[in-house]
mmCIF file with all atom_site columns, N, CA and C in Angstrom:
data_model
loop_
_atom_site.group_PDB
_atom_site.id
_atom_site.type_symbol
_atom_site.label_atom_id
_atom_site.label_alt_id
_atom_site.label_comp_id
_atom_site.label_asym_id
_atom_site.label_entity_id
_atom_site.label_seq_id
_atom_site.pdbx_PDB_ins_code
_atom_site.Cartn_x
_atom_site.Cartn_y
_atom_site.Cartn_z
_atom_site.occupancy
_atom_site.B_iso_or_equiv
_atom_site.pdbx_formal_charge
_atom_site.auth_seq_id
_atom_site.auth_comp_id
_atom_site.auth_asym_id
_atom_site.auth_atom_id
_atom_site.pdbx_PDB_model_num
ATOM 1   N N  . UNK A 1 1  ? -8.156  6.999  3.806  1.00 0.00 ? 1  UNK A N  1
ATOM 2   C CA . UNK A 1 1  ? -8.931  8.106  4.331  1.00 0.00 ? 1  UNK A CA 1
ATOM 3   C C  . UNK A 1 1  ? -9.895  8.558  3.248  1.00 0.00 ? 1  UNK A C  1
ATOM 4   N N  . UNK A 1 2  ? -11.338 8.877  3.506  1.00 0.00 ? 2  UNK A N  1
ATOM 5   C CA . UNK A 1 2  ? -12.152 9.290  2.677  1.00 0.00 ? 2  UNK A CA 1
ATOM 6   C C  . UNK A 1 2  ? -11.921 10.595 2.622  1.00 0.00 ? 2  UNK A C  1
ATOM 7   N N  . UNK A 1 3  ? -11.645 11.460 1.657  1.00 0.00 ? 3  UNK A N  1
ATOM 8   C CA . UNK A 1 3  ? -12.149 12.571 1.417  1.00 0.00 ? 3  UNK A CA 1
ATOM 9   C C  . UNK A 1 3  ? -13.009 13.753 1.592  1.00 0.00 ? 3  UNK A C  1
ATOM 10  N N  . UNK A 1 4  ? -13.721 15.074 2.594  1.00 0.00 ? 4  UNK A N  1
ATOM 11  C CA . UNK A 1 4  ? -14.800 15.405 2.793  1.00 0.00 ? 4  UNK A CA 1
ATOM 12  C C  . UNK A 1 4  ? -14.895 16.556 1.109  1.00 0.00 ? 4  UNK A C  1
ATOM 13  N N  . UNK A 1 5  ? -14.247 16.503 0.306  1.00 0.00 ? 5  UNK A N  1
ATOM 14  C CA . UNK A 1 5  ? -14.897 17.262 -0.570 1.00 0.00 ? 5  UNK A CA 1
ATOM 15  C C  . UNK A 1 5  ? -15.349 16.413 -1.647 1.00 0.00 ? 5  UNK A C  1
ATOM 16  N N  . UNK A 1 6  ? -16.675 16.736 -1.931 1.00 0.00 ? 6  UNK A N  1
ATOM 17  C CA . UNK A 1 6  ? -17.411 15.464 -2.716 1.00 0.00 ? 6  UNK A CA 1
ATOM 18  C C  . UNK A 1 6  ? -16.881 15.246 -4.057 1.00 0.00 ? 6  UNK A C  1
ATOM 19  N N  . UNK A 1 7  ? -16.445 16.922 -4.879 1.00 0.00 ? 7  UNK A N  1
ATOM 20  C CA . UNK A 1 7  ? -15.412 16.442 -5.934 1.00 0.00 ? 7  UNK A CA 1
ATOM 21  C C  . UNK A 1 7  ? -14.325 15.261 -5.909 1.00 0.00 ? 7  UNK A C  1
ATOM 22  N N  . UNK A 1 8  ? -13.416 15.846 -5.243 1.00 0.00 ? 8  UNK A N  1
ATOM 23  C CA . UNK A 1 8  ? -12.292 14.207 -4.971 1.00 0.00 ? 8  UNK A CA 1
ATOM 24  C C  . UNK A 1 8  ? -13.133 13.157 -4.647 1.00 0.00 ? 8  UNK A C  1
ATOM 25  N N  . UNK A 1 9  ? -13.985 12.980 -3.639 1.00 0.00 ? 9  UNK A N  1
ATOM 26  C CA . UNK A 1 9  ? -14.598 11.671 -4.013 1.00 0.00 ? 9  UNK A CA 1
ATOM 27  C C  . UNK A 1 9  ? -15.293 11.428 -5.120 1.00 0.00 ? 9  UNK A C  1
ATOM 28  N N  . UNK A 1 10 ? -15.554 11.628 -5.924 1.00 0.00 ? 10 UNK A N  1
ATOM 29  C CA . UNK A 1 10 ? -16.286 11.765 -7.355 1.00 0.00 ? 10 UNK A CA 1
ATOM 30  C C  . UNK A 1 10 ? -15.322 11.025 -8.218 1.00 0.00 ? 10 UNK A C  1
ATOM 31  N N  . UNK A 1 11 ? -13.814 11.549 -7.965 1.00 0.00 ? 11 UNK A N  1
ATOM 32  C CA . UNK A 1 11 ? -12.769 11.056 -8.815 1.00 0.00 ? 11 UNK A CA 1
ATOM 33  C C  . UNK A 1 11 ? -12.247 10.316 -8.237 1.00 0.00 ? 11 UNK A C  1
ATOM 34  N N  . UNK A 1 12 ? -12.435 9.420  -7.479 1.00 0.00 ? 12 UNK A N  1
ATOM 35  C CA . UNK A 1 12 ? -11.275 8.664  -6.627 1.00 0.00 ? 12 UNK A CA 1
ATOM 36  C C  . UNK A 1 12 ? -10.369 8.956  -5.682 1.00 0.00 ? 12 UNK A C  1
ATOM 37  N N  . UNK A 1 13 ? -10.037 10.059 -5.260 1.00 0.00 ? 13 UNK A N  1
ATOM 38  C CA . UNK A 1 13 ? -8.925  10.219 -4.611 1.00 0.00 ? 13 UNK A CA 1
ATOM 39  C C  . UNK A 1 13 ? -9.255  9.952  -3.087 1.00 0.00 ? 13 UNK A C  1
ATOM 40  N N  . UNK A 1 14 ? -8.328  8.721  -2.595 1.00 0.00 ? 14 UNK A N  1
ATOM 41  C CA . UNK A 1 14 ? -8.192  8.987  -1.580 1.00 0.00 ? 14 UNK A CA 1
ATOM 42  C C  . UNK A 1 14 ? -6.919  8.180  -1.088 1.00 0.00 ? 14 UNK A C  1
ATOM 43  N N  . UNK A 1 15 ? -6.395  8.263  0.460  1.00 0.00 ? 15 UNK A N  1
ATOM 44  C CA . UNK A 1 15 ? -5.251  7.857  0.594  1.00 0.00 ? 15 UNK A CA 1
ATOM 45  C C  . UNK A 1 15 ? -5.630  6.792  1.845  1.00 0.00 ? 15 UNK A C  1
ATOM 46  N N  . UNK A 1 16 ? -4.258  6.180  2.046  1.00 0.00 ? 16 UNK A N  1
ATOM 47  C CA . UNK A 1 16 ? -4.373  4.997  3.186  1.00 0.00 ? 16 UNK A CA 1
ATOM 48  C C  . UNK A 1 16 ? -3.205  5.460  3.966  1.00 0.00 ? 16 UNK A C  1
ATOM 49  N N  . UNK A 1 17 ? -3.172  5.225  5.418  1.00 0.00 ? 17 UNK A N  1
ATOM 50  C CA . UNK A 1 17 ? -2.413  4.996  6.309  1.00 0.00 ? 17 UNK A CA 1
ATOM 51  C C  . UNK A 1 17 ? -1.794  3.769  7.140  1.00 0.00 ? 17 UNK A C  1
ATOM 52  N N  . UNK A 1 18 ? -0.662  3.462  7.116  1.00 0.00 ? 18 UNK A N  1
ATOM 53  C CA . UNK A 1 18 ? -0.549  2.384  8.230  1.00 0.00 ? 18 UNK A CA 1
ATOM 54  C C  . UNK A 1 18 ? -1.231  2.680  9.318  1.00 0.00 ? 18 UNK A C  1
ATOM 55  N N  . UNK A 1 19 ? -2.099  1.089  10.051 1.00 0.00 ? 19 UNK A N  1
ATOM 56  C CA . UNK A 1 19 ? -1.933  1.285  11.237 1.00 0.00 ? 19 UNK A CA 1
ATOM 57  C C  . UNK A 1 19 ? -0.579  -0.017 11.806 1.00 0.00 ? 19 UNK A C  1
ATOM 58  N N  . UNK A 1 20 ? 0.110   0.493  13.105 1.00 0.00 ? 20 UNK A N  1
ATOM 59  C CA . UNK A 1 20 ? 1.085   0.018  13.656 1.00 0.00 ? 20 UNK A CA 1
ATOM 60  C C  . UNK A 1 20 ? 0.783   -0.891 14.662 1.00 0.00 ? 20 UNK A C  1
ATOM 61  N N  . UNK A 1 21 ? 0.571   -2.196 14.981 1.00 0.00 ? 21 UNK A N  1
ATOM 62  C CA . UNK A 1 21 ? 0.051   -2.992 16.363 1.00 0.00 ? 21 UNK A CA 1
ATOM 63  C C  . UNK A 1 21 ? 1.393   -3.628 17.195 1.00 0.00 ? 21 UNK A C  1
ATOM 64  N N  . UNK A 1 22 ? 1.781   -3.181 17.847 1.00 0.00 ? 22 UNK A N  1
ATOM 65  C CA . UNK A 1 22 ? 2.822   -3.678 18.722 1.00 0.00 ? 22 UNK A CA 1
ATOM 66  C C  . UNK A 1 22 ? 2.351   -5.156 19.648 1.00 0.00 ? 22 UNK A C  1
ATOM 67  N N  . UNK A 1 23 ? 3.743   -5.774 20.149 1.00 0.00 ? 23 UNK A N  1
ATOM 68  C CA . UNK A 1 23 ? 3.668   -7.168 20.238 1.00 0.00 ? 23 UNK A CA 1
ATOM 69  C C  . UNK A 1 23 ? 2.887   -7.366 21.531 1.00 0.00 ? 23 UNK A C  1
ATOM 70  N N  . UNK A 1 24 ? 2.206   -8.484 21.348 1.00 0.00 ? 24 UNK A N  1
ATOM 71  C CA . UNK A 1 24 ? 1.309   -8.928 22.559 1.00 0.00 ? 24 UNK A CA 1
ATOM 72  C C  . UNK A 1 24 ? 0.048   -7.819 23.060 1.00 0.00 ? 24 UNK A C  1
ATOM 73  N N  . UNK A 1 25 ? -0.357  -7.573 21.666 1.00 0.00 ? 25 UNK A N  1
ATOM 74  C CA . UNK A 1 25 ? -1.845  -6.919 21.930 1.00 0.00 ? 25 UNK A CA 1
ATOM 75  C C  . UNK A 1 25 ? -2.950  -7.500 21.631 1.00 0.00 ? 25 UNK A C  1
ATOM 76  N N  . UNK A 1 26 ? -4.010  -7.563 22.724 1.00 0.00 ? 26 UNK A N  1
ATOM 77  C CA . UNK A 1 26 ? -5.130  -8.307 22.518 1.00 0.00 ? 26 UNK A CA 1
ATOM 78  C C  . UNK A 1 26 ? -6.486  -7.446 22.225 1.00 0.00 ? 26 UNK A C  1
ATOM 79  N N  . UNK A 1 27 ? -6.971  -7.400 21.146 1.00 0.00 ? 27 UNK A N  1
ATOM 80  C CA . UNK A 1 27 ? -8.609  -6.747 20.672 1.00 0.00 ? 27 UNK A CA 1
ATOM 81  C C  . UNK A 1 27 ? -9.747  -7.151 20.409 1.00 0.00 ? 27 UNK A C  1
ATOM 82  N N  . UNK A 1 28 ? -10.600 -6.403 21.425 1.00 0.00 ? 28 UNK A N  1
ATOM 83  C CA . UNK A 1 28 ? -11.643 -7.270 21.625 1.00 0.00 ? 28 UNK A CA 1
ATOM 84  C C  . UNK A 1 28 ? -12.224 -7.331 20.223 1.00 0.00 ? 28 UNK A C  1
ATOM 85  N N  . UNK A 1 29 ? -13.626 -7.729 20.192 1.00 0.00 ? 29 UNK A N  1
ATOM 86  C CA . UNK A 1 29 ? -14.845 -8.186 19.049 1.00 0.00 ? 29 UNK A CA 1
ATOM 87  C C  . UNK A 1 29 ? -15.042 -6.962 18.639 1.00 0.00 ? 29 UNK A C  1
ATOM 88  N N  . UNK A 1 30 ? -15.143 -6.646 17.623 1.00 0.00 ? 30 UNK A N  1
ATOM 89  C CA . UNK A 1 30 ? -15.982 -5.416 16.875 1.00 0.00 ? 30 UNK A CA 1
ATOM 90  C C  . UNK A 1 30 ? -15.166 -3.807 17.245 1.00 0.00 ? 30 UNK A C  1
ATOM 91  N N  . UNK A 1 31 ? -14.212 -3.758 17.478 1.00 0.00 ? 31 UNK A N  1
ATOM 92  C CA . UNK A 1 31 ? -13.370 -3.136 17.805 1.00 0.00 ? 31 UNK A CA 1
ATOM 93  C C  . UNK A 1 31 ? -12.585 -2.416 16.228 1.00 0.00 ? 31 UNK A C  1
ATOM 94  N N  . UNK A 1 32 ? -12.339 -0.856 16.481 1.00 0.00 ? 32 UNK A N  1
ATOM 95  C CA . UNK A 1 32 ? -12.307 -0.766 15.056 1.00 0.00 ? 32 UNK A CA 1
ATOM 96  C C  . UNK A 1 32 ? -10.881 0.454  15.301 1.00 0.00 ? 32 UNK A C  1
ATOM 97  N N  . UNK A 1 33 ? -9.723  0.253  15.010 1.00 0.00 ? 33 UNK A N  1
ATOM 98  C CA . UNK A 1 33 ? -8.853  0.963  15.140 1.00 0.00 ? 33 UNK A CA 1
ATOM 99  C C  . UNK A 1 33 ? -8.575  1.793  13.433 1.00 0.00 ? 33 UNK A C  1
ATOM 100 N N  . UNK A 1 34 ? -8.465  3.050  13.321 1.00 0.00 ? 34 UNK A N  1
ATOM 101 C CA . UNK A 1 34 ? -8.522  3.467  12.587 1.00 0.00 ? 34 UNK A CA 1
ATOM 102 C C  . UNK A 1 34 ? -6.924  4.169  11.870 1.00 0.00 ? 34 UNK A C  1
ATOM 103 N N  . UNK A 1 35 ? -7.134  4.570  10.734 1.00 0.00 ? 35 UNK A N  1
ATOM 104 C CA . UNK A 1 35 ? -5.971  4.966  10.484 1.00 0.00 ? 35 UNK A CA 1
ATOM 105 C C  . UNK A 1 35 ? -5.182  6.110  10.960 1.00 0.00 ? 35 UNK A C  1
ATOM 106 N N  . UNK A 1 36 ? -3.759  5.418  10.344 1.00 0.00 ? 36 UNK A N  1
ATOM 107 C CA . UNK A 1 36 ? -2.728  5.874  10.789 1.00 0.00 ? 36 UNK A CA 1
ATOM 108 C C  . UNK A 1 36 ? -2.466  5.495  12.806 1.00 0.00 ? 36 UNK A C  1
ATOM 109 N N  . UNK A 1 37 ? -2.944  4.696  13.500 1.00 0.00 ? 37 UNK A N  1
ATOM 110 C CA . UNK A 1 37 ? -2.943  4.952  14.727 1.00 0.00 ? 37 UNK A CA 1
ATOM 111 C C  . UNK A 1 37 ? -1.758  3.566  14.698 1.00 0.00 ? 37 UNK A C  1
ATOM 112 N N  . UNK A 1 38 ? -0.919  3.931  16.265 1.00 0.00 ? 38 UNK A N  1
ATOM 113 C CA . UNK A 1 38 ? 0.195   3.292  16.507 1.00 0.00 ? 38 UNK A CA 1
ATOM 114 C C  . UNK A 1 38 ? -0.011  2.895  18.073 1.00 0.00 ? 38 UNK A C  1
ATOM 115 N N  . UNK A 1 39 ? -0.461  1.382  18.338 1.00 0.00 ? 39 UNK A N  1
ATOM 116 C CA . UNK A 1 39 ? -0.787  0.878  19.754 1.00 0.00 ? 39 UNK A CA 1
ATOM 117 C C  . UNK A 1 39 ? 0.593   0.501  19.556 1.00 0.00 ? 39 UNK A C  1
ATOM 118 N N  . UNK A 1 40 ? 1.332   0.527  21.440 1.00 0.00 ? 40 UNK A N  1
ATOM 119 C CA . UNK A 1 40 ? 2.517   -0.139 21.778 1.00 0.00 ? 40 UNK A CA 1
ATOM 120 C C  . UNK A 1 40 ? 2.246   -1.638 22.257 1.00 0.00 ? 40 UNK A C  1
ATOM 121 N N  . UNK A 1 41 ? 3.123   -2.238 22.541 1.00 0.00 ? 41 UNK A N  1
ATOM 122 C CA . UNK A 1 41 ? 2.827   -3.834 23.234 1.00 0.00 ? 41 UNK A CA 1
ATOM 123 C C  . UNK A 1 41 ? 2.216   -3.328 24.593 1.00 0.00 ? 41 UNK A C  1
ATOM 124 N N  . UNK A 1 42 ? 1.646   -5.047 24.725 1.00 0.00 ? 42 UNK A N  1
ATOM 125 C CA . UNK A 1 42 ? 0.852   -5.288 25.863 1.00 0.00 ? 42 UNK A CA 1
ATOM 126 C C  . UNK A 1 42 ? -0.219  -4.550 25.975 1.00 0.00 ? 42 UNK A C  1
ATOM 127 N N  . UNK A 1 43 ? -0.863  -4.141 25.310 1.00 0.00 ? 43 UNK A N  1
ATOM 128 C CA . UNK A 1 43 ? -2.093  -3.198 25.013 1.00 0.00 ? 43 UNK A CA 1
ATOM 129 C C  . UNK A 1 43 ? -2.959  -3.956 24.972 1.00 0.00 ? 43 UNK A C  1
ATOM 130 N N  . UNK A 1 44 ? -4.440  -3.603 25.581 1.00 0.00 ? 44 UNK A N  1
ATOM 131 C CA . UNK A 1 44 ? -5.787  -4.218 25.673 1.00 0.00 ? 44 UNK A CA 1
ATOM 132 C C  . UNK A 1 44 ? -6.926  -3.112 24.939 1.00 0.00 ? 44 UNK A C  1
ATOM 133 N N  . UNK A 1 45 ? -7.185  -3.731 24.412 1.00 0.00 ? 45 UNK A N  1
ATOM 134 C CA . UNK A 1 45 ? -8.421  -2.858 22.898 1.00 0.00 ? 45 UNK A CA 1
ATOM 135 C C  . UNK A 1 45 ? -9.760  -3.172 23.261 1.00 0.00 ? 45 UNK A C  1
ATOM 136 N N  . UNK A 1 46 ? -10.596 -2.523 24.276 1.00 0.00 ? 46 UNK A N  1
ATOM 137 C CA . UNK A 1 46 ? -11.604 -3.337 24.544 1.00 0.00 ? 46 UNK A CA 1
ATOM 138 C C  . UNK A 1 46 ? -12.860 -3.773 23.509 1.00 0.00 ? 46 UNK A C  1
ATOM 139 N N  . UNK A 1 47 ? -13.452 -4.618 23.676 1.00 0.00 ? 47 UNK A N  1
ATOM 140 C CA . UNK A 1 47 ? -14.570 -5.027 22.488 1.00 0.00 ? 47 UNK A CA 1
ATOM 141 C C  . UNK A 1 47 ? -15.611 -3.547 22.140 1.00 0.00 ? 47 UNK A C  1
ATOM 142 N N  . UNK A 1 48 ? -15.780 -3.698 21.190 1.00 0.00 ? 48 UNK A N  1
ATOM 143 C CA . UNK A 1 48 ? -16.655 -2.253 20.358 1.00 0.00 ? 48 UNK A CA 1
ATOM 144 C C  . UNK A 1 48 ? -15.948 -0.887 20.655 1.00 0.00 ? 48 UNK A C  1
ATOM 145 N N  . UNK A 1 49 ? -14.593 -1.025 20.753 1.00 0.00 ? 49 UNK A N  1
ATOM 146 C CA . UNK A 1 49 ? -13.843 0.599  21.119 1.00 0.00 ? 49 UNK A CA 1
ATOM 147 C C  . UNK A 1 49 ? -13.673 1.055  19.577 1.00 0.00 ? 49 UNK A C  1
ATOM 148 N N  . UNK A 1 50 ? -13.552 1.769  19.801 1.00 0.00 ? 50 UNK A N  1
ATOM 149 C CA . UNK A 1 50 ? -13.075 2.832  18.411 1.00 0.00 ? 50 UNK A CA 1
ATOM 150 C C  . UNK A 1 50 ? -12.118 4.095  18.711 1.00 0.00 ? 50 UNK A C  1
ATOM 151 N N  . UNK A 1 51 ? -10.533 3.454  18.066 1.00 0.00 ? 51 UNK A N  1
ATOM 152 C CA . UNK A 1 51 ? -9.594  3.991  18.714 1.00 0.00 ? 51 UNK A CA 1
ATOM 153 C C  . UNK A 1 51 ? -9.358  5.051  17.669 1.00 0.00 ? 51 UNK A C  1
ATOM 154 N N  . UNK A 1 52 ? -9.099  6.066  17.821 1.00 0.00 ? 52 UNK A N  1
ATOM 155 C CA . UNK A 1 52 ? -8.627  7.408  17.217 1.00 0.00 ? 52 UNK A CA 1
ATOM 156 C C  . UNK A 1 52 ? -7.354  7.617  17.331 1.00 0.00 ? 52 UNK A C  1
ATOM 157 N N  . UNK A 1 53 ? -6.414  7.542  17.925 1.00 0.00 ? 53 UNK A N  1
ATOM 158 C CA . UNK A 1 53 ? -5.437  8.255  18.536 1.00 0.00 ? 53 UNK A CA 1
ATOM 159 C C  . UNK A 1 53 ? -4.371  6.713  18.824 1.00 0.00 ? 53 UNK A C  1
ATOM 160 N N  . UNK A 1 54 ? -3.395  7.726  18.885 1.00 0.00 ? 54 UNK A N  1
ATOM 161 C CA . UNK A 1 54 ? -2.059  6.584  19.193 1.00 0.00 ? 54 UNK A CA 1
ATOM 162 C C  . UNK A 1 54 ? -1.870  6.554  20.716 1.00 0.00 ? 54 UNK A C  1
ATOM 163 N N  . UNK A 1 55 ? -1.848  5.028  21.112 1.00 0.00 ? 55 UNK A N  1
ATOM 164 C CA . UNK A 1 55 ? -1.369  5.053  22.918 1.00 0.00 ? 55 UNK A CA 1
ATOM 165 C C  . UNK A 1 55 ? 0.288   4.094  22.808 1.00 0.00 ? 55 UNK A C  1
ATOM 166 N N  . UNK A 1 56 ? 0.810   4.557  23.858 1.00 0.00 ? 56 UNK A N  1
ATOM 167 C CA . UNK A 1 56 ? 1.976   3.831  23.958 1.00 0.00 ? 56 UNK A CA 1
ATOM 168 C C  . UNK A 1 56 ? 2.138   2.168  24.539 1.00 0.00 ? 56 UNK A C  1
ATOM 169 N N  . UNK A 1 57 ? 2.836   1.734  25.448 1.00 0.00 ? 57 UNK A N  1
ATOM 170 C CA . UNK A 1 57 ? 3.090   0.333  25.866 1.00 0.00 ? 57 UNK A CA 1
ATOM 171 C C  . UNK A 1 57 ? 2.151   0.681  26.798 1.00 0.00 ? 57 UNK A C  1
ATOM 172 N N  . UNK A 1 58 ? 1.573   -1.109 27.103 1.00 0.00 ? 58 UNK A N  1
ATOM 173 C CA . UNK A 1 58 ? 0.889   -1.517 28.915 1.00 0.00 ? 58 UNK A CA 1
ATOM 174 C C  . UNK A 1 58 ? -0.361  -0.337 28.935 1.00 0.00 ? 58 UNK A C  1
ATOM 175 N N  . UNK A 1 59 ? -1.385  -0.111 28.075 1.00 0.00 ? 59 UNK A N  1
ATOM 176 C CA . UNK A 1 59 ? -2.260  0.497  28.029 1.00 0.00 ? 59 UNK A CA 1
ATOM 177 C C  . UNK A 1 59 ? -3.505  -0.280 27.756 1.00 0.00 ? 59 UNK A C  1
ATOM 178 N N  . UNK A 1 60 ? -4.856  -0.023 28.670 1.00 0.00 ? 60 UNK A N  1
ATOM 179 C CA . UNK A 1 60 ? -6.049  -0.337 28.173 1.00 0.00 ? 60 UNK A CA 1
ATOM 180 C C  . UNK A 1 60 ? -6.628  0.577  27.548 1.00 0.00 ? 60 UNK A C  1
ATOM 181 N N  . UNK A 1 61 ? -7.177  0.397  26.004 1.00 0.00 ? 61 UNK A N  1
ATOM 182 C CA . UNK A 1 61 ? -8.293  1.298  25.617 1.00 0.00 ? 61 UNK A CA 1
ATOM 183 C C  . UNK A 1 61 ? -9.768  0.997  25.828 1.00 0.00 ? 61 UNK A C  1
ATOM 184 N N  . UNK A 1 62 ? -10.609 1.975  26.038 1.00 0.00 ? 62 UNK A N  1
ATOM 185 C CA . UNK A 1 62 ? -11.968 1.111  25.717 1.00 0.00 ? 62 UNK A CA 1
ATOM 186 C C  . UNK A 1 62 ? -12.997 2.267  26.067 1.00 0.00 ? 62 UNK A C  1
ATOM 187 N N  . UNK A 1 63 ? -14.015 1.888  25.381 1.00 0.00 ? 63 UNK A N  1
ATOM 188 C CA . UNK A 1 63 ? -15.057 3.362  25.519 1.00 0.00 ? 63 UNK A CA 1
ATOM 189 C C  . UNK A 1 63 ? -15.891 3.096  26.942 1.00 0.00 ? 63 UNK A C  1
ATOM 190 N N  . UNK A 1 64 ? -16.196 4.370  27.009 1.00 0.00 ? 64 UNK A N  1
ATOM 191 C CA . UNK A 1 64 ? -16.850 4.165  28.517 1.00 0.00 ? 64 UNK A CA 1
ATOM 192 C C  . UNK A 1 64 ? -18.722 3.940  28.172 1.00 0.00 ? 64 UNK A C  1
ATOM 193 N N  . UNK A 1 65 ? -18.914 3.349  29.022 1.00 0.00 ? 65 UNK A N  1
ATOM 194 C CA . UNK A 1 65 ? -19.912 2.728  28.495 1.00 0.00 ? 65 UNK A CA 1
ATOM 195 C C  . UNK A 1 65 ? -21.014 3.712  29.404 1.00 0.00 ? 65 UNK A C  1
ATOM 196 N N  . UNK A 1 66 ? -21.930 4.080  28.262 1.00 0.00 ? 66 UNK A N  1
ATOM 197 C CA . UNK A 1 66 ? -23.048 4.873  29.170 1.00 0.00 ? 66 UNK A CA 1
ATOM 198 C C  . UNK A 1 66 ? -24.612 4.412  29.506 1.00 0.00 ? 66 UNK A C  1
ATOM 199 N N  . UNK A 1 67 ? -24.615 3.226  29.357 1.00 0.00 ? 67 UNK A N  1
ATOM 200 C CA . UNK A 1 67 ? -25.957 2.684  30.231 1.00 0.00 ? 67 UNK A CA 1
ATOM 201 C C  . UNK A 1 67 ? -25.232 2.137  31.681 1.00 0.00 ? 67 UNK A C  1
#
């Protein structure tokens, strides 16, 4: 995780999170799951999503597309 106070970034500080991918998940191209997030199995990640948040089993993610 980056930091928003520019001091700590100045000095280095920053931290990492697991992310968790459960079994038999497929993600599309350019798809960017971020930290700390926990997908369950059978999950579909659609191409260019950008997941925030944790979903459980047998879930599609994917951004809604506005054109």
């Amino acid at each position: 995780m980056h930091l928003l106070e520019a001091e700590n970034r100045s000095v280095g500080l920053e931290y990492g999170e697991p992310i968790t991918i459960g079994d038999n998940i497929w993600i599309g191209e350019g798809a960017m799951i971020l930290v700390g997030v926990v997908l369950g199995g059978n999950a579909v990640v659609g191409p260019g999503s950008v997941v925030t948040k944790s979903f459980g089993d047998n879930v599609i993610v994917a951004n809604q597309r506005t054109s």
